[in-house]
Tab-separated table of C-alpha atoms in Angstrom:
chain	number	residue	atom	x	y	z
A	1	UNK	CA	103.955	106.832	128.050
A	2	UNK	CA	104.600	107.382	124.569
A	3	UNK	CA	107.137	110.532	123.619
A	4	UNK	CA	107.744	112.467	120.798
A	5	UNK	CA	110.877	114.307	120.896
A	6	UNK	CA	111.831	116.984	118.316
A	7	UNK	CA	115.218	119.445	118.569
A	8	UNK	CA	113.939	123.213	118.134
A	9	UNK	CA	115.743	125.084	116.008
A	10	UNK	CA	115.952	123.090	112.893
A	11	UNK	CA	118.090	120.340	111.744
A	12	UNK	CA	121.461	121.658	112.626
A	13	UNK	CA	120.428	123.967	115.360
A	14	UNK	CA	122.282	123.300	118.532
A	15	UNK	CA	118.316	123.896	120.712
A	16	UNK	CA	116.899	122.920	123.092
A	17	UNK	CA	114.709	119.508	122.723
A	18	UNK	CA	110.800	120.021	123.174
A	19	UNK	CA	109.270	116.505	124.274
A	20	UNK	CA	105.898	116.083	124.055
A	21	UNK	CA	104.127	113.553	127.244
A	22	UNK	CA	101.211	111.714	126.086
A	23	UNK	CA	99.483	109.044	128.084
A	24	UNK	CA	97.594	105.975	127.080
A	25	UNK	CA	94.446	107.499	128.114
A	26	UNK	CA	95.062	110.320	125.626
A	27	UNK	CA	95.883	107.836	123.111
A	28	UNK	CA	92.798	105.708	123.156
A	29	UNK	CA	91.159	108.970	123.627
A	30	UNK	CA	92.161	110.227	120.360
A	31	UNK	CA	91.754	107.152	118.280
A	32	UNK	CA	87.847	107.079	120.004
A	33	UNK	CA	87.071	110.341	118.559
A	34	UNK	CA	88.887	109.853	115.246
A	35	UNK	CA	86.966	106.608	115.278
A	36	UNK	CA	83.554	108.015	116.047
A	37	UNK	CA	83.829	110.759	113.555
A	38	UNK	CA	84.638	108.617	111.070
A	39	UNK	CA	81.813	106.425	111.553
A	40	UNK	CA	79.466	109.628	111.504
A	41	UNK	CA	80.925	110.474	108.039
A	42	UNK	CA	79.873	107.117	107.098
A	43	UNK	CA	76.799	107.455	108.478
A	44	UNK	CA	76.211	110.609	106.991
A	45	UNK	CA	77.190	109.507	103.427
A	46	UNK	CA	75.140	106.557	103.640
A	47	UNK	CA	72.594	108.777	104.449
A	48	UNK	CA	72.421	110.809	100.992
A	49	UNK	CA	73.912	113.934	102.424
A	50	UNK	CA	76.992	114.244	100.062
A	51	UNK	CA	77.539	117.796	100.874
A	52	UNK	CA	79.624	116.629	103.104
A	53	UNK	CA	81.799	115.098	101.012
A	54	UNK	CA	81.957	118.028	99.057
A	55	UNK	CA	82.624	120.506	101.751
A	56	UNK	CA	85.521	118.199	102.727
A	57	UNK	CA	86.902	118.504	99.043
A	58	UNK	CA	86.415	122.322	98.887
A	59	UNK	CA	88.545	122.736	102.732
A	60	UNK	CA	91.023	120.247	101.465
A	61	UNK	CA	91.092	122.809	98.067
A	62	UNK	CA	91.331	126.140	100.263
A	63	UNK	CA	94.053	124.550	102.220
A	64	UNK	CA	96.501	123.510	99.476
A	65	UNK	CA	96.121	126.730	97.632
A	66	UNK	CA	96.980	128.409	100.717
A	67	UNK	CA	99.903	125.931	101.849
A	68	UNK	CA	101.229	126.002	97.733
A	69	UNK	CA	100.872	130.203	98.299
A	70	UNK	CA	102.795	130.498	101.116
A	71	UNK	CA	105.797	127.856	100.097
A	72	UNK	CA	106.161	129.705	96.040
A	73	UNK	CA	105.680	133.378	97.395
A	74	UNK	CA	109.182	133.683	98.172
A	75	UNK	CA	110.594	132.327	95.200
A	76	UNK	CA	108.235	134.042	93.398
A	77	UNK	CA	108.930	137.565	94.696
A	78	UNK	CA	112.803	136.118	94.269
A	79	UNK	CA	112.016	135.958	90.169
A	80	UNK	CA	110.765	139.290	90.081
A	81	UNK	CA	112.745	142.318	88.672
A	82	UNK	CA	113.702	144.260	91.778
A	83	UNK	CA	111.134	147.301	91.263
A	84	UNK	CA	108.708	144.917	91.736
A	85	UNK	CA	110.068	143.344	94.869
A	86	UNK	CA	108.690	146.018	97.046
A	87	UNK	CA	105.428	146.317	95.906
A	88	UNK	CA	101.974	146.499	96.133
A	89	UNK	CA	99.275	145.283	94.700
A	90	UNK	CA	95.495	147.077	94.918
A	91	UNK	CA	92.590	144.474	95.511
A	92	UNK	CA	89.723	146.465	94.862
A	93	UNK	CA	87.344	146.974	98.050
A	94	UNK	CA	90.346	145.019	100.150
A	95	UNK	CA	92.959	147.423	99.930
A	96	UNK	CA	96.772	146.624	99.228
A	97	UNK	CA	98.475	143.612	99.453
A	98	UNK	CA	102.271	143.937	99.556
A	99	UNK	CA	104.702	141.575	97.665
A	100	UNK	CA	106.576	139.398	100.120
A	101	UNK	CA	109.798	140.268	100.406
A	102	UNK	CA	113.184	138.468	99.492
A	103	UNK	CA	115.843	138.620	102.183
């Protein structure tokens, strides 16, 4: 069995260790699917539909904006004078969004 050990808590956290069990049948399990939808992507782009492509592209897109949002927020909100820490911004039909806060 192959295991994957990693200490919770952080790097110099003093945690317990979660270890993760996976078998060789889950294994060649995964690399069958990742293999088969692969080869339907292929299939697919060989096909003409390249919409597929581009929906791939667009998730990828909507993704990074939303990992690079929530990784500057912080140091964002951290920039700001501190009247503006604490507040909130109106989105129209949305409501409010708050300003993340800076412990």
């Amino acid at each position: 069995r192959a295991q994957a050990a990693a200490a919770a808590g952080g790097a110099g956290g003093g945690g317990e260790a979660e270890t993760l069990q996976m078998s060789a049948g889950m294994a060649l399990g995964f690399l069958g699917m990742a293999s088969a939808l692969l080869l339907g992507l292929y299939v697919l782009l060989q096909a003409g539909y390249h919409i597929v492509l581009l929906m791939l592209v667009l998730l990828f897109t909507a993704a990074a904006a939303h990992a690079l949002t929530t990784l500057a927020s912080p140091l964002v909100a951290a920039a700001l004078p501190h009247r503006l820490r604490h507040a909130s911004l109106q989105l129209g039909p949305w409501g409010a969004a708050d300003v993340p806060s800076v412990a």
